[in-house]
Structures are given as C-alpha cells and as structure tokens.
Amino acid sequence: VLSKWNIQFLDSMLQNYHDRQVLQFLKFGFPINHKGVVPPPIQVKNHGGARKFPGALTNYLYKESVNHTLIGPLGYIPFEQAILSPLNTRDKKDSSEKRIIVDLSFSTADRQSVNSAIDLDDYFGNRMTLTYPSIDTFVDNIIQVGPGAMLYKRDLKKAYKLIPVDYKDVHLLGYSHNDHYYFDTTLPIGLSSSAYICQRTTNMLRYIATDMGLLVVNYLDDFAGVSPPEIAERDFEGLGRLLEAAGAEENLLKAICPTTAMPFVGILANTIDMTLNIPPDKLYEIYETLREWEGKITTTRTELESLIGKLAFIARCVRPGRIFISRLLEGLRSMPRKGKHPVTPGMRKDIIWWQRFAPNFQGVSQIPNNNLGEPDTFISCDATPTACGGWAEPNEYFREVFPSSIRKENWHISALEMVTLTVTVKLWVPKCHSQRLQVFSDNQATVIAVNTGKTRDSVMASCLRELTYILAKHNCELKVRYINTKANTLSDLLSRWKENRKKSRRIQTVNTAKKPSTN
C-alpha cells in the first residue's frame, strides 16, 4: 500500500519485538476486522452537521485527496458491494475548524452499520483488547527519576491518517459529498477498530524508544517522556529523531520541550511539588453531574457510562476512589443498551461516596510513592478454609477460627485471604498512625487487588472499600507484597493452629516474628 512508514528502518529496530505482525500490516494495510455481509451500495444522506457546513467538507476532502489518504472524488461507485456511511461534523477544541466524522455506526432497517459487524474479540489470532497506559505508568516514571524530573511530549500528526487500511476493506469505508464518492484508504475516526490499531502501532514505537533507554509512555498518538534534568534535552531530541526515522509525521506545534509541569491525558503533573492536578472546568463538570444523580432511582446505560467516565477521570488522581466505581461498573456490565434501569443499592452507595467526597476535593493530589521505600511496619497474614492468623512487628500475633457466618458462605480462598488481610490491618493500624505499612501475603489475587485497587469479586471489593476507609482514617500507606507459602511460615502456622497440635507447639518456640525472606 501507499505508506509513509520506513519499513526497512522499523524492521532493523524490531528484531526481538513480540508483535512483528505490525510490520506486515504497515506494509500491506491493516484489515479493519469486518466480518459482516456487504450489500450492494445504498445511498445515504449526510447528517445535518455536515449539510450545514459544506465548505468544511469540501476543504477537508481536498486536503485528504492531496495527501493520498482516500480515493476520490469519483463520479460513480466502483464496487459491486460497498457501504456508504453519512458524514457529520464536530467542533474542534480551541479551533474554528470543524472535525469531519464518518458515522460508521449508522444503520438502517435493511443494512447494518460497518461498526456493528467488526469483531472486537479476535484480531487475526490476537485477543483484541485495548489497554491504554494509565496515568499510573507516567507517575511511576516520575517516581523513578524523582522530584525535579523533566517532562516532555511529542505528538503524531493525524495519527490515524498515517496508518494504511488493507485495500480489500476500502469498499467498506465510503461516503459522498456534492454528488461524488470517496473511500478512505487510511484509518477513519469513529471506526471501532481504529483505536486498537493505532495503539498497537504506537506501542511499536514506544518499544524502540524504550530500547534506546528512554522512559516513554504512549497514549494513542501522544508520547510522554520523563528524564533526569541533565539528559532531558538529549532524550527529547532522540524521540523526535526516532519518529522522523520511522516515517511517523510529527505535529511540531504540539511538542512540549522538557519542563517540570506538563499535562498528560488531561492531568497536569508537576514534579517540583510532586502533584497531579485536575483542571477546574473538568471538576465543575463532574460536580454538576453528581448533583444530577441526587435522588435518581433509574438510569439509562448511556447516562451511567457518562457518569463512570467522569468519575474514572478523577480516579486517575484519587487512587482510593477507584474502588468506589466498581459497583457502578458491575451494574453497567449487566445493563441492556435500551430502556431505563433501576439504580441498585450498591451503585447508590458508590454514588453517595463520590457526592460526599467531591465537594472536599480541590483537584490536587500528591503523587503517591509507589516505591514505598523502607516501610515503618511489617505485617503478615494467612488464611485456610476454616481459620486465619497473622503477626506484626515486633512480636504480636493473632489466630482465630472463622465464625460460622463466614464458613457457611463457602467463599473461595482468595476471598478468605482478603478478609484476613482486612482484619489484620484493622487490628494494628490504630498503632501505626501516619506510617507506611507492608503486608506479606501468599495469595496473588489478594496482592493484585490491594495494590491496583481493582477486583470484580464482590467480597474482595467490599474488603477493599473497608481498607480504603481505615487507611484514610489513620493516614497510612499500604503496600502488599507476595511471598510463597514456605517463606510465610509464621502466619501459615497461625492459620493452621487447630489443624495440628505439633504446629501449635512449634509456633510457641518462635520468640520473635521476623520479616519473611522474599528472595
């Protein structure tokens, strides 16, 4: 296909890259993953937003034709089977220009939309999951470099238009204007698979940058870097040379030279005072949305999606807030797309937490110390299907059989481990005000849930909310570290106290609860 990418350069830099399939797609075009039946072409009328600004459409189509990102203008449709979709316009932020949108989700009674027939599960042997790097990844890089780190950013110019489409799919991407027909040969905005394809392509560039020693994260077409002050300018220029060598055209007007304060994914990071800041206009919008939900007893799926999106934006800064979106997400997963649906008690509790929290949040949060350093207090815990136990420095421990109310629930071991961890923290955290705690656990699911603040398990999520509350109340930081069962000897003995009297005698010989070996 016609492409600006330097395939030879990329091939030489990606010898050990796990996803070399991207090179083939850049050379021969990305399939859009359409699995539906394509009918004979049917004329469709452009939306009102496009008909109202015909000049904007004409200018856009002329520029894209000159840049060879589409086929057209054509006086006829050159395909026996094709799909034409209506055009629309959207306002651009901080610009008088209009953004031209192809409505690829438009369907009629006798024709399904392009997007409705795109497989979002499997992409030629790859599970089609779209995972954007979060603000956490960017923050982790800041923490790695330390206070005063220099931040910089580079941005691709019309990234979607840099990525070619497989010519076998071009007939699916048609539209019309002024009695002429056009077909995209590059990724259009609004295509269900475009974001996945774009992120996968820029992941390739991030891999090369990382191999060059740069600390860079990519969010679609944005590349954000973090460097020590003494080499920041070198890294900034190095990333620019990489993009140029790869054939990825850069939007130089959006480049941000090394600085100590820079926005990324809508959040302003400041490495002097080590803070994350949410813009005031975003905060106001979220506050207004929360007010609209006061007393709300029913919702549509669209309304709930909008609320979750806005709360998730705040939760980028407020990590404990992430657990208070979990029941909203759980409700969304089972909610049909059409009609009104009840707001469940669990969803209401999440909303109430945000309504109480939001007025006291000023939009600024401290960059957390993910690399906790040397904790002030070490704690360990363990559970069996019937009992639990744990210890804390210097020489305190507990052991207890689970009450019948828990045993009769037949919870899985990860849920029991999470309950035990919650009990353990609640026992000792009042003595550890404003301290950094490290808890050892031999259950991977518990470690991941606490450290990420995410779980789909209702029992574990309930424990997470309790942990969030108790830690905030005592101003404590918590990090959970995984160790294998053999290293977690003392807690293992405590949890199995009733199982074997020999273990009871053995534990009585332990004079000091030493930190487990994690090597």
Short mmCIF file of N, CA, C and O in Angstrom, two decimals, residues 324-413:
data_model
loop_
_atom_site.label_atom_id
_atom_site.label_comp_id
_atom_site.label_asym_id
_atom_site.label_seq_id
_atom_site.Cartn_x
_atom_site.Cartn_y
_atom_site.Cartn_z
N PHE A 324 -14.48 2.80 44.42
CA PHE A 324 -15.85 3.28 44.52
C PHE A 324 -16.47 3.54 43.14
O PHE A 324 -17.41 4.32 43.00
N ILE A 325 -15.90 2.89 42.13
CA ILE A 325 -16.52 2.84 40.81
C ILE A 325 -16.90 1.40 40.49
O ILE A 325 -17.65 1.13 39.56
N SER A 326 -16.41 0.45 41.29
CA SER A 326 -16.53 -0.96 40.95
C SER A 326 -17.99 -1.42 40.85
O SER A 326 -18.35 -2.18 39.94
N ARG A 327 -18.86 -0.96 41.78
CA ARG A 327 -20.25 -1.41 41.72
C ARG A 327 -21.00 -0.74 40.58
O ARG A 327 -21.97 -1.31 40.04
N LEU A 328 -20.56 0.45 40.18
CA LEU A 328 -21.15 1.08 39.00
C LEU A 328 -20.79 0.28 37.75
O LEU A 328 -21.63 0.06 36.87
N LEU A 329 -19.53 -0.15 37.67
CA LEU A 329 -19.11 -0.95 36.53
C LEU A 329 -19.82 -2.30 36.51
O LEU A 329 -20.20 -2.79 35.44
N GLU A 330 -20.01 -2.88 37.68
CA GLU A 330 -20.72 -4.16 37.77
C GLU A 330 -22.15 -4.00 37.26
O GLU A 330 -22.66 -4.86 36.53
N GLY A 331 -22.80 -2.91 37.62
CA GLY A 331 -24.15 -2.65 37.14
C GLY A 331 -24.18 -2.43 35.64
O GLY A 331 -25.11 -2.87 34.95
N LEU A 332 -23.15 -1.74 35.12
CA LEU A 332 -23.10 -1.45 33.69
C LEU A 332 -22.97 -2.72 32.86
O LEU A 332 -23.57 -2.84 31.79
N ARG A 333 -22.18 -3.68 33.35
CA ARG A 333 -21.94 -4.90 32.57
C ARG A 333 -23.22 -5.67 32.29
O ARG A 333 -23.33 -6.32 31.24
N SER A 334 -24.17 -5.63 33.21
CA SER A 334 -25.39 -6.40 33.03
C SER A 334 -26.56 -5.55 32.51
O SER A 334 -27.69 -6.03 32.42
N MET A 335 -26.28 -4.31 32.15
CA MET A 335 -27.36 -3.39 31.77
C MET A 335 -27.60 -3.39 30.27
O MET A 335 -26.68 -3.12 29.49
N PRO A 336 -28.81 -3.70 29.82
CA PRO A 336 -29.12 -3.62 28.39
C PRO A 336 -28.94 -2.20 27.86
O PRO A 336 -29.02 -1.23 28.61
N ARG A 337 -28.69 -2.10 26.57
CA ARG A 337 -28.40 -0.80 25.99
C ARG A 337 -29.65 0.07 25.89
O ARG A 337 -29.55 1.30 25.94
N LYS A 338 -30.81 -0.53 25.77
CA LYS A 338 -32.03 0.26 25.61
C LYS A 338 -32.85 0.28 26.89
O LYS A 338 -32.79 -0.64 27.70
N GLY A 339 -33.61 1.35 27.06
CA GLY A 339 -34.54 1.44 28.18
C GLY A 339 -33.94 2.04 29.44
O GLY A 339 -32.75 2.35 29.50
N LYS A 340 -34.80 2.21 30.45
CA LYS A 340 -34.36 2.70 31.76
C LYS A 340 -34.24 1.54 32.73
O LYS A 340 -35.01 0.58 32.66
N HIS A 341 -33.27 1.64 33.64
CA HIS A 341 -32.98 0.55 34.55
C HIS A 341 -32.81 1.09 35.97
O HIS A 341 -32.37 2.23 36.16
N PRO A 342 -33.14 0.28 36.99
CA PRO A 342 -33.05 0.77 38.37
C PRO A 342 -31.60 0.99 38.81
O PRO A 342 -30.69 0.27 38.38
N VAL A 343 -31.40 1.99 39.64
CA VAL A 343 -30.11 2.22 40.29
C VAL A 343 -30.07 1.31 41.52
O VAL A 343 -30.85 1.49 42.46
N THR A 344 -29.19 0.31 41.51
CA THR A 344 -29.15 -0.68 42.58
C THR A 344 -28.61 -0.06 43.87
O THR A 344 -27.93 0.98 43.84
N PRO A 345 -28.87 -0.70 45.03
CA PRO A 345 -28.32 -0.18 46.29
C PRO A 345 -26.80 -0.06 46.28
O PRO A 345 -26.25 0.91 46.81
N GLY A 346 -26.12 -1.04 45.66
CA GLY A 346 -24.66 -0.96 45.59
C GLY A 346 -24.19 0.21 44.76
O GLY A 346 -23.24 0.92 45.13
N MET A 347 -24.84 0.44 43.61
CA MET A 347 -24.50 1.59 42.77
C MET A 347 -24.74 2.89 43.53
O MET A 347 -23.94 3.81 43.46
N ARG A 348 -25.86 2.93 44.28
CA ARG A 348 -26.18 4.14 45.01
C ARG A 348 -25.11 4.45 46.06
O ARG A 348 -24.75 5.60 46.29
N LYS A 349 -24.58 3.40 46.71
CA LYS A 349 -23.55 3.61 47.73
C LYS A 349 -22.29 4.22 47.11
O LYS A 349 -21.65 5.10 47.70
N ASP A 350 -21.90 3.73 45.93
CA ASP A 350 -20.75 4.32 45.24
C ASP A 350 -20.99 5.79 44.92
O ASP A 350 -20.11 6.65 45.10
N ILE A 351 -22.19 6.09 44.43
CA ILE A 351 -22.52 7.47 44.06
C ILE A 351 -22.51 8.38 45.29
O ILE A 351 -21.99 9.51 45.25
N ILE A 352 -23.08 7.89 46.41
CA ILE A 352 -23.10 8.69 47.64
C ILE A 352 -21.68 8.98 48.12
O ILE A 352 -21.37 10.10 48.57
N TRP A 353 -20.78 7.99 48.02
CA TRP A 353 -19.39 8.23 48.43
C TRP A 353 -18.80 9.38 47.62
O TRP A 353 -18.17 10.28 48.18
N TRP A 354 -19.03 9.37 46.30
CA TRP A 354 -18.47 10.43 45.46
C TRP A 354 -19.14 11.77 45.75
O TRP A 354 -18.49 12.82 45.73
N GLN A 355 -20.44 11.75 46.01
CA GLN A 355 -21.13 13.01 46.32
C GLN A 355 -20.60 13.64 47.60
O GLN A 355 -20.54 14.86 47.72
N ARG A 356 -20.21 12.81 48.56
CA ARG A 356 -19.65 13.33 49.81
C ARG A 356 -18.19 13.72 49.67
O ARG A 356 -17.72 14.66 50.30
N PHE A 357 -17.47 12.99 48.81
CA PHE A 357 -16.04 13.24 48.65
C PHE A 357 -15.78 14.45 47.77
O PHE A 357 -14.91 15.28 48.07
N ALA A 358 -16.51 14.56 46.65
CA ALA A 358 -16.20 15.56 45.63
C ALA A 358 -16.14 16.99 46.15
O ALA A 358 -15.21 17.74 45.79
N PRO A 359 -17.09 17.46 46.99
CA PRO A 359 -17.03 18.85 47.44
C PRO A 359 -15.76 19.20 48.22
O PRO A 359 -15.38 20.38 48.30
N ASN A 360 -15.12 18.21 48.82
CA ASN A 360 -13.91 18.46 49.60
C ASN A 360 -12.63 18.28 48.79
O ASN A 360 -11.54 18.53 49.29
N PHE A 361 -12.79 17.85 47.53
CA PHE A 361 -11.61 17.61 46.69
C PHE A 361 -11.33 18.86 45.87
O PHE A 361 -12.18 19.36 45.14
N GLN A 362 -10.13 19.37 46.00
CA GLN A 362 -9.77 20.62 45.32
C GLN A 362 -9.09 20.41 43.98
O GLN A 362 -8.61 21.35 43.36
N GLY A 363 -9.03 19.15 43.53
CA GLY A 363 -8.45 18.88 42.22
C GLY A 363 -6.96 18.63 42.24
O GLY A 363 -6.33 18.50 41.20
N VAL A 364 -6.37 18.58 43.44
CA VAL A 364 -4.93 18.38 43.57
C VAL A 364 -4.68 17.16 44.46
O VAL A 364 -5.25 17.05 45.54
N SER A 365 -3.84 16.26 43.99
CA SER A 365 -3.47 15.12 44.83
C SER A 365 -1.96 14.92 44.75
O SER A 365 -1.33 15.24 43.73
N GLN A 366 -1.40 14.41 45.81
CA GLN A 366 0.04 14.18 45.87
C GLN A 366 0.39 12.96 45.05
O GLN A 366 -0.33 11.97 45.03
N ILE A 367 1.49 13.04 44.34
CA ILE A 367 1.96 11.87 43.60
C ILE A 367 2.36 10.82 44.62
O ILE A 367 3.22 11.06 45.47
N PRO A 368 1.70 9.66 44.57
CA PRO A 368 1.98 8.64 45.60
C PRO A 368 3.34 8.02 45.39
O PRO A 368 3.87 7.97 44.28
N ASN A 369 3.90 7.54 46.48
CA ASN A 369 5.19 6.88 46.42
C ASN A 369 4.97 5.39 46.19
O ASN A 369 4.84 4.61 47.11
N ASN A 370 4.89 5.02 44.88
CA ASN A 370 4.65 3.61 44.56
C ASN A 370 5.79 2.73 45.05
O ASN A 370 5.59 1.58 45.42
N ASN A 371 7.01 3.27 45.01
CA ASN A 371 8.16 2.52 45.52
C ASN A 371 8.29 2.87 47.00
O ASN A 371 9.10 3.68 47.40
N LEU A 372 7.48 2.24 47.80
CA LEU A 372 7.23 2.66 49.17
C LEU A 372 8.49 2.94 49.98
O LEU A 372 8.48 3.65 50.95
N GLY A 373 9.62 2.40 49.54
CA GLY A 373 10.83 2.55 50.32
C GLY A 373 10.78 1.61 51.51
O GLY A 373 10.04 0.64 51.54
N GLU A 374 11.56 1.88 52.55
CA GLU A 374 11.58 1.04 53.73
C GLU A 374 10.35 1.33 54.57
O GLU A 374 10.19 2.43 55.10
N PRO A 375 9.42 0.36 54.69
CA PRO A 375 8.20 0.59 55.47
C PRO A 375 8.52 0.80 56.94
O PRO A 375 9.56 0.38 57.44
N ASP A 376 7.57 1.44 57.64
CA ASP A 376 7.71 1.63 59.09
C ASP A 376 7.33 0.36 59.85
O ASP A 376 7.87 0.09 60.92
N THR A 377 6.37 -0.38 59.31
CA THR A 377 5.86 -1.56 60.00
C THR A 377 5.65 -2.70 59.01
O THR A 377 5.13 -2.48 57.91
N PHE A 378 6.06 -3.92 59.42
CA PHE A 378 5.85 -5.11 58.61
C PHE A 378 4.77 -5.96 59.26
O PHE A 378 4.75 -6.17 60.48
N ILE A 379 3.85 -6.47 58.43
CA ILE A 379 2.75 -7.30 58.89
C ILE A 379 2.64 -8.48 57.94
O ILE A 379 2.97 -8.38 56.76
N SER A 380 2.17 -9.61 58.43
CA SER A 380 1.95 -10.77 57.57
C SER A 380 0.65 -11.44 57.97
O SER A 380 0.19 -11.32 59.11
N CYS A 381 0.01 -12.15 57.01
CA CYS A 381 -1.23 -12.85 57.32
C CYS A 381 -1.40 -14.05 56.41
O CYS A 381 -0.73 -14.17 55.38
N ASP A 382 -2.31 -14.95 56.81
CA ASP A 382 -2.57 -16.15 56.02
C ASP A 382 -3.95 -16.69 56.41
O ASP A 382 -4.45 -16.43 57.51
N ALA A 383 -4.58 -17.42 55.48
CA ALA A 383 -5.89 -17.99 55.74
C ALA A 383 -5.96 -19.42 55.22
O ALA A 383 -5.25 -19.78 54.26
N THR A 384 -6.78 -20.22 55.85
CA THR A 384 -7.17 -21.54 55.35
C THR A 384 -8.68 -21.49 55.17
O THR A 384 -9.32 -20.48 55.51
N PRO A 385 -9.31 -22.54 54.66
CA PRO A 385 -10.77 -22.52 54.51
C PRO A 385 -11.53 -22.38 55.83
O PRO A 385 -12.71 -22.02 55.82
N THR A 386 -10.85 -22.61 56.96
CA THR A 386 -11.57 -22.58 58.25
C THR A 386 -11.03 -21.57 59.25
O THR A 386 -11.72 -21.25 60.23
N ALA A 387 -9.79 -21.08 59.06
CA ALA A 387 -9.19 -20.22 60.09
C ALA A 387 -8.23 -19.24 59.47
O ALA A 387 -7.88 -19.32 58.28
N CYS A 388 -7.74 -18.30 60.29
CA CYS A 388 -6.81 -17.29 59.81
C CYS A 388 -5.86 -16.90 60.92
O CYS A 388 -6.07 -17.22 62.10
N GLY A 389 -4.78 -16.23 60.53
CA GLY A 389 -3.81 -15.76 61.51
C GLY A 389 -2.89 -14.73 60.91
O GLY A 389 -2.82 -14.56 59.68
N GLY A 390 -2.19 -14.00 61.78
CA GLY A 390 -1.25 -13.00 61.29
C GLY A 390 -0.38 -12.47 62.42
O GLY A 390 -0.65 -12.71 63.60
N TRP A 391 0.68 -11.77 62.03
CA TRP A 391 1.59 -11.20 63.02
C TRP A 391 2.01 -9.80 62.60
O TRP A 391 1.91 -9.43 61.43
N ALA A 392 2.52 -9.06 63.56
CA ALA A 392 3.07 -7.73 63.29
C ALA A 392 4.30 -7.53 64.16
O ALA A 392 4.42 -8.13 65.24
N GLU A 393 5.23 -6.73 63.66
CA GLU A 393 6.41 -6.42 64.47
C GLU A 393 6.00 -5.61 65.71
O GLU A 393 5.03 -4.85 65.66
N PRO A 394 6.71 -5.76 66.84
CA PRO A 394 7.91 -6.61 66.97
C PRO A 394 7.59 -8.06 67.30
O PRO A 394 8.27 -8.96 66.89
N ASN A 395 6.50 -8.32 68.05
CA ASN A 395 6.25 -9.71 68.45
C ASN A 395 4.80 -9.87 68.90
O ASN A 395 4.52 -10.27 70.01
N GLU A 396 3.86 -9.52 67.98
CA GLU A 396 2.45 -9.65 68.28
C GLU A 396 1.79 -10.51 67.21
O GLU A 396 2.18 -10.46 66.04
N TYR A 397 0.80 -11.27 67.60
CA TYR A 397 0.13 -12.12 66.62
C TYR A 397 -1.31 -12.36 67.02
O TYR A 397 -1.73 -12.09 68.15
N PHE A 398 -2.11 -12.86 66.06
CA PHE A 398 -3.46 -13.30 66.37
C PHE A 398 -3.74 -14.59 65.60
O PHE A 398 -3.09 -14.87 64.58
N ARG A 399 -4.66 -15.37 66.07
CA ARG A 399 -5.14 -16.56 65.38
C ARG A 399 -6.61 -16.72 65.72
O ARG A 399 -7.03 -16.43 66.84
N GLU A 400 -7.42 -17.16 64.75
CA GLU A 400 -8.85 -17.25 65.01
C GLU A 400 -9.51 -18.18 63.99
O GLU A 400 -9.14 -18.17 62.80
N VAL A 401 -10.45 -18.97 64.45
CA VAL A 401 -11.28 -19.76 63.55
C VAL A 401 -12.35 -18.84 62.96
O VAL A 401 -12.92 -18.01 63.67
N PHE A 402 -12.60 -18.98 61.64
CA PHE A 402 -13.64 -18.15 61.03
C PHE A 402 -14.99 -18.46 61.68
O PHE A 402 -15.32 -19.63 61.91
N PRO A 403 -15.79 -17.45 61.95
CA PRO A 403 -17.13 -17.71 62.51
C PRO A 403 -18.00 -18.46 61.51
O PRO A 403 -17.75 -18.44 60.30
N SER A 404 -19.03 -19.09 62.03
CA SER A 404 -19.90 -19.90 61.17
C SER A 404 -20.55 -19.07 60.06
O SER A 404 -20.82 -19.57 58.97
N SER A 405 -20.79 -17.77 60.34
CA SER A 405 -21.40 -16.90 59.32
C SER A 405 -20.54 -16.77 58.08
O SER A 405 -21.05 -16.55 56.98
N ILE A 406 -19.22 -16.91 58.24
CA ILE A 406 -18.31 -16.88 57.09
C ILE A 406 -18.15 -18.28 56.50
O ILE A 406 -18.19 -18.46 55.29
N ARG A 407 -17.98 -19.28 57.35
CA ARG A 407 -17.73 -20.63 56.86
C ARG A 407 -18.88 -21.14 56.00
O ARG A 407 -18.66 -21.82 54.99
N LYS A 408 -20.12 -20.80 56.37
CA LYS A 408 -21.25 -21.33 55.61
C LYS A 408 -21.39 -20.71 54.22
O LYS A 408 -22.11 -21.22 53.37
N GLU A 409 -20.67 -19.58 53.96
CA GLU A 409 -20.73 -18.93 52.65
C GLU A 409 -19.90 -19.68 51.60
O GLU A 409 -20.07 -19.45 50.40
N ASN A 410 -18.98 -20.54 52.07
CA ASN A 410 -18.12 -21.30 51.14
C ASN A 410 -17.36 -20.39 50.17
O ASN A 410 -17.29 -20.64 48.97
N TRP A 411 -16.83 -19.30 50.69
CA TRP A 411 -16.05 -18.39 49.85
C TRP A 411 -14.77 -19.07 49.37
O TRP A 411 -14.20 -19.92 50.08
N HIS A 412 -14.29 -18.65 48.21
CA HIS A 412 -13.02 -19.18 47.70
C HIS A 412 -11.87 -18.63 48.53
O HIS A 412 -12.03 -17.63 49.26
N ILE A 413 -10.71 -19.25 48.41
CA ILE A 413 -9.59 -18.93 49.30
C ILE A 413 -9.11 -17.49 49.13
O ILE A 413 -8.68 -16.86 50.11
#
